[in-house]
Short mmCIF file of C-alpha atoms in Angstrom, two decimals:
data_model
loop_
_atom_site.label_atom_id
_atom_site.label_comp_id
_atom_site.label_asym_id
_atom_site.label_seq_id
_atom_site.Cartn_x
_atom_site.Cartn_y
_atom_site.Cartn_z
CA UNK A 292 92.02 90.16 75.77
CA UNK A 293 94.55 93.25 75.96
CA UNK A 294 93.60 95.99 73.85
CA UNK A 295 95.22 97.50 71.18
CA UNK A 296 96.17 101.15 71.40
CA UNK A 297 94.19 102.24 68.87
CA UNK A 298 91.69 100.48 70.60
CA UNK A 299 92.10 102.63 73.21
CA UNK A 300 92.69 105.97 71.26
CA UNK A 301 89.32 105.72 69.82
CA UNK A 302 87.67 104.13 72.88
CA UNK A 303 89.64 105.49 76.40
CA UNK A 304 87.20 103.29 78.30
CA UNK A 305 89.03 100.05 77.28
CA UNK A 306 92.26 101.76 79.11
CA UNK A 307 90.18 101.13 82.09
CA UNK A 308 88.59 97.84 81.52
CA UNK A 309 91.83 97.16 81.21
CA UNK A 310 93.01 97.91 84.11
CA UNK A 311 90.10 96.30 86.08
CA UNK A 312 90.49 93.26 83.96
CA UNK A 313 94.48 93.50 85.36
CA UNK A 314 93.21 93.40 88.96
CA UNK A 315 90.16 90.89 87.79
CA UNK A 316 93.29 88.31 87.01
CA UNK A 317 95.22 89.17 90.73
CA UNK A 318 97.80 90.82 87.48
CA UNK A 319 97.92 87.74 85.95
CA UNK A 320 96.54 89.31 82.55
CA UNK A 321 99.67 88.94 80.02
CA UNK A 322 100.06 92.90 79.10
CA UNK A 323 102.13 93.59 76.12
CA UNK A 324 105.21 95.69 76.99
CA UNK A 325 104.68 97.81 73.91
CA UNK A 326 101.12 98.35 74.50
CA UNK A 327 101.96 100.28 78.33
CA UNK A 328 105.23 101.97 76.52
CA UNK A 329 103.30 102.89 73.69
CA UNK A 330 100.41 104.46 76.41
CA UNK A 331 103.21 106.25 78.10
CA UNK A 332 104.44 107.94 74.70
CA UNK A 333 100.63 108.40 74.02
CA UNK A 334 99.72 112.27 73.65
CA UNK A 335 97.86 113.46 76.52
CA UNK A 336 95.36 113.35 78.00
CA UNK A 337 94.32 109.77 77.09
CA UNK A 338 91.04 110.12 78.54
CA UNK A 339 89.69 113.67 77.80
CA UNK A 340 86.12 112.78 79.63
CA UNK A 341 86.35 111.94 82.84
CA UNK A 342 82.77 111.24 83.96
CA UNK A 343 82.36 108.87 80.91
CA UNK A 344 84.51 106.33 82.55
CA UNK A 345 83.48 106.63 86.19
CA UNK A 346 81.59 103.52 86.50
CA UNK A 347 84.41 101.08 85.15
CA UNK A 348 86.81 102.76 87.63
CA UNK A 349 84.43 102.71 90.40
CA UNK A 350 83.89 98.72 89.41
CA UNK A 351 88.03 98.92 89.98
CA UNK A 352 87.75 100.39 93.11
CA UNK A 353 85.62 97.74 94.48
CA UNK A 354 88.63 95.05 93.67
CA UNK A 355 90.42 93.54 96.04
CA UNK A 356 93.57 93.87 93.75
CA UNK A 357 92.60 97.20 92.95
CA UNK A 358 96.26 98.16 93.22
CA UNK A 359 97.31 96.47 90.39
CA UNK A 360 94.79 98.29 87.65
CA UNK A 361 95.61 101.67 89.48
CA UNK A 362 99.23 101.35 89.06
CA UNK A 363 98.91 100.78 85.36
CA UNK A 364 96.94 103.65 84.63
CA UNK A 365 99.51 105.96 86.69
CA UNK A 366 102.03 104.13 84.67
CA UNK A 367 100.36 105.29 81.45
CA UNK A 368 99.61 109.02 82.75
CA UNK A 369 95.29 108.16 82.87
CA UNK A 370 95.38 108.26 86.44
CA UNK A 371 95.82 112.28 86.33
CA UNK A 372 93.51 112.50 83.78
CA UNK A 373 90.93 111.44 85.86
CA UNK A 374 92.09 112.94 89.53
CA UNK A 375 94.14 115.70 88.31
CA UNK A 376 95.40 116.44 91.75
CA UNK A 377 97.31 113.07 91.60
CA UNK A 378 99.88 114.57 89.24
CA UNK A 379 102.82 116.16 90.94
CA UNK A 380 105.78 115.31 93.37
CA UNK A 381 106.97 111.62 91.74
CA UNK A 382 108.30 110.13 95.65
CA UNK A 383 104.87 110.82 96.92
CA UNK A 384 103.19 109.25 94.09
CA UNK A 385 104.91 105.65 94.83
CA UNK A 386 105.12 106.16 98.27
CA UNK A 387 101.23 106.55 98.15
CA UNK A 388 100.85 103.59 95.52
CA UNK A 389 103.03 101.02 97.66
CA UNK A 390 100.52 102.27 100.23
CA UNK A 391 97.49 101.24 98.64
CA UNK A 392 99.03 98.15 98.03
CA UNK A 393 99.72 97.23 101.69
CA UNK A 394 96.18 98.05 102.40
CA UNK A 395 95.18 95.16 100.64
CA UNK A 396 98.27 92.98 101.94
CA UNK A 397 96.55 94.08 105.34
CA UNK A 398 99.91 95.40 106.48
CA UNK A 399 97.18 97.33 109.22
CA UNK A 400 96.59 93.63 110.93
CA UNK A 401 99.55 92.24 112.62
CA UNK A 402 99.48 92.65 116.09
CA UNK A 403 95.80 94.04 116.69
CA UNK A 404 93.75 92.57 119.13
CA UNK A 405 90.49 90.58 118.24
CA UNK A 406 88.15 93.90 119.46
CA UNK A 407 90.23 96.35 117.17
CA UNK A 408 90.48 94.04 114.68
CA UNK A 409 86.45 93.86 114.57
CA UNK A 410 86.40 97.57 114.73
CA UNK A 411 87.93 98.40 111.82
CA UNK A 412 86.45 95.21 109.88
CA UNK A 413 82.57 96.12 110.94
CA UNK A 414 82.82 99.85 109.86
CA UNK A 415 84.87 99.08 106.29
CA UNK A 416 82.53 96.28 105.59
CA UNK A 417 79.40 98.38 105.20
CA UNK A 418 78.18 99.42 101.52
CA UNK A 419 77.59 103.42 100.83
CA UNK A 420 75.34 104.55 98.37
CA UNK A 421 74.93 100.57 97.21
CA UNK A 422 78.14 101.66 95.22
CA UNK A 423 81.41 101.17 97.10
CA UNK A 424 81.92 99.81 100.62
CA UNK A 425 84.30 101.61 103.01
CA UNK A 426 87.36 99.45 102.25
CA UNK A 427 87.26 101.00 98.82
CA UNK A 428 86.71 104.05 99.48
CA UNK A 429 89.52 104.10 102.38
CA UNK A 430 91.74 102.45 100.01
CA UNK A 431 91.03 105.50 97.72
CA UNK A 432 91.72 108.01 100.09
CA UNK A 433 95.04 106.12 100.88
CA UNK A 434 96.46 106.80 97.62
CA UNK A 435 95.28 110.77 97.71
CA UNK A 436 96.81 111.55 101.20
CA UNK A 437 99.42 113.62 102.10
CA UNK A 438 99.47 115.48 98.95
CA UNK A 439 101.75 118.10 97.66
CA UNK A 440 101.17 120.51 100.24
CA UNK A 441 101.30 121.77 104.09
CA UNK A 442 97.80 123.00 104.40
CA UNK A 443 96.09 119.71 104.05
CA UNK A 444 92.82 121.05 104.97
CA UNK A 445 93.27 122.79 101.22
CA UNK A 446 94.54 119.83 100.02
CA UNK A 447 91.31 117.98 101.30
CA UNK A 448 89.28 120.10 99.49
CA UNK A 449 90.76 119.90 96.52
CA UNK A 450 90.54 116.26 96.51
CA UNK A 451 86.73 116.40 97.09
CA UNK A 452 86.13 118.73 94.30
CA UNK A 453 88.07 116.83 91.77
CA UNK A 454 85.90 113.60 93.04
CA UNK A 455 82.48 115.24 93.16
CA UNK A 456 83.61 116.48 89.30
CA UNK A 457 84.36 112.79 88.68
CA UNK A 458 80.85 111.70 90.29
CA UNK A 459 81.38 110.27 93.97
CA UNK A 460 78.50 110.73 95.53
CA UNK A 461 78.10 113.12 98.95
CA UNK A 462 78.61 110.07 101.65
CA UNK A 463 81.67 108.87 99.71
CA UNK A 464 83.05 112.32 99.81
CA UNK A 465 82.39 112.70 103.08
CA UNK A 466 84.25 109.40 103.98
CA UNK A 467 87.12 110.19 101.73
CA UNK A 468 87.63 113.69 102.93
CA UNK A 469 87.60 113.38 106.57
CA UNK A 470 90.79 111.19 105.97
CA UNK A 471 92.39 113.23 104.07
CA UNK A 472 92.34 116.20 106.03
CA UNK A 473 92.73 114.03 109.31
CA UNK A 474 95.52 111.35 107.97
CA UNK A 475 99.06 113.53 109.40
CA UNK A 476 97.30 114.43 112.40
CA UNK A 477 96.67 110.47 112.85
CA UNK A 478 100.12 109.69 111.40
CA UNK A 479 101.54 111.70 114.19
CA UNK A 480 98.94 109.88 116.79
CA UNK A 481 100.36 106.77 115.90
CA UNK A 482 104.05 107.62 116.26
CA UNK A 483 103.24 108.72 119.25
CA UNK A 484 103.36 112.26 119.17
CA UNK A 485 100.14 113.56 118.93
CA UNK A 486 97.46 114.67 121.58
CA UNK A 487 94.81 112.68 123.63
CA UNK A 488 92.00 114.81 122.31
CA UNK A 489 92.68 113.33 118.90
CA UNK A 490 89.87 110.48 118.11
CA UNK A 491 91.67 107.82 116.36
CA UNK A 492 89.07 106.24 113.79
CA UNK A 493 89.36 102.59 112.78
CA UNK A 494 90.31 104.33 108.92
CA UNK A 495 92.86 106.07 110.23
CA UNK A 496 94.50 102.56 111.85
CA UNK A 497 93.92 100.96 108.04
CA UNK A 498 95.70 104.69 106.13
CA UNK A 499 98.63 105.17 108.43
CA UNK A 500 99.84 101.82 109.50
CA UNK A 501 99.47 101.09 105.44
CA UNK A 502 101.61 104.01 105.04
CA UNK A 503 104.19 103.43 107.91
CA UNK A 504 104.55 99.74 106.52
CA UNK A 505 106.13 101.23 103.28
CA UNK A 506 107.66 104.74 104.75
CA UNK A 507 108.46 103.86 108.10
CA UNK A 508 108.38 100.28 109.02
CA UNK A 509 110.84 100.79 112.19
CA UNK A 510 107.70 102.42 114.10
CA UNK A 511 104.91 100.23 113.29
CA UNK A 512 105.46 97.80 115.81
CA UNK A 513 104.48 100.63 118.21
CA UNK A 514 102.02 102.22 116.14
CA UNK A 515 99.80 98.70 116.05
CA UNK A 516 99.90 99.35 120.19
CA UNK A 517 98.77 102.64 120.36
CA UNK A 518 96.01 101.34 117.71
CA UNK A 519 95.10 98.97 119.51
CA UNK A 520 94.98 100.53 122.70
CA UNK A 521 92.92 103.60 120.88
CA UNK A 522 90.50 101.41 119.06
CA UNK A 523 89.09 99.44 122.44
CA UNK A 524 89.51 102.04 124.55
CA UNK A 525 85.67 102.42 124.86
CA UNK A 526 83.35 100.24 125.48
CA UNK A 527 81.44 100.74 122.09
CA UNK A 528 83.95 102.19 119.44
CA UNK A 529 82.13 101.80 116.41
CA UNK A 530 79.47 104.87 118.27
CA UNK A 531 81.72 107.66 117.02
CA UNK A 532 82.03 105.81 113.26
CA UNK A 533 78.46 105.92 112.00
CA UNK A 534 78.28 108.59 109.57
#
């Protein structure tokens, strides 16, 4: 049942139940319109302890329709209260939600050949920490990339910090990280205007051509090529995506 805002004033872990219980129902979950405007009008923060509610938004991250519970609590301002880095620039912020979502549409999987296709499903598909598998946790740096910045290696870690504050463990941060700081480098790989040295990783293919499907859809028909092409070049790609 939808909580109450007072509910959720003396309690700021229902706000996230909530929204896990939104992507539980695929957003079937009737949500009162006056219970998200009144969130919005809310005094901030809504949730002034971060760590308290990790678990419940961790158990949102593992959702397939994880998309749907995130959006709500950006709606409501919660989001920044948790990753405070989030806040900022209003065009990035959809851009980068509408990106999440097409990771879950699979907007990454048209046009991929059975071997990349494999590549990128036998890397995401394994579990870190017994906590999150990579899907997640590349879904999660989908919706931090590209931040507000040009020196993304900053921006990288200043997502990491804000994460090990909230209580990801070292291997997620790792995983998270490394596509943050790598995802315009890869962006311009797959528009075909970056270098040979660059290694294209089978998270990259899953970030950027979710991204180019909502920015940029007029190049992804070329980008799922050079994918392709990058992903089964060797004989063995998954050696280089162990770690």
């Amino acid at each position: 049942m939808p909580a109450t805002i007072e509910e959720i004033r003396e309690n700021p872990l229902r706000l996230i139940e909530l929204a896990r219980e939104l992507a539980e129902s695929e957003g079937k979950l009737d949500l009162p319109a006056s219970l998200v405007a009144d969130l919005k009008a809310a005094e901030k923060p809504l949730i002034s302890d971060r760590t308290a509610v990790r678990k419940e938004f961790w158990a949102l991250l593992a959702l397939p329709y994880r998309h749907l519970g995130i959006r709500l609590l950006d709606e409501t301002g919660a989001l920044g209260d948790l990753i405070p880095c989030w806040e900022g620039n209003s065009v990035r912020k959809e851009l980068r939600l509408n990106a999440l979502e097409q990771v879950h549409l699979e907007a990454w999987k048209p046009g991929l050949g059975e071997a990349a296709f494999k590549a990128i499903c036998d890397v995401h598909d394994v579990v870190i920490d017994r906590r999150l598998n990579r899907w997640a946790l590349t879904a999660l740096a989908t919706l931090l990339a590209g931040g507000d910045t040009e020196n993304q290696p900053i921006w990288a870690k200043t997502v990491r910090r804000e994460l090990h504050e909230f209580g990801a463990t070292e291997a997620e941060l790792v995983w998270i990280e490394r596509l943050v700081r790598e995802f315009n480098a890869a962006l311009l790989f797959l528009r075909g205007m970056g270098t040979d040295e660059f290694h294209l990783r089978p998270e990259h293919v899953v970030a950027c051509l979710s991204t180019l499907a909502v920015a940029e859809p007029d190049v992804v028909k070329s980008a799922v090529v050079i994918a392709d092409k990058a992903l089964t070049a060797s004989a063995n790609p998954l050696d280089s995506n162990k770690n």
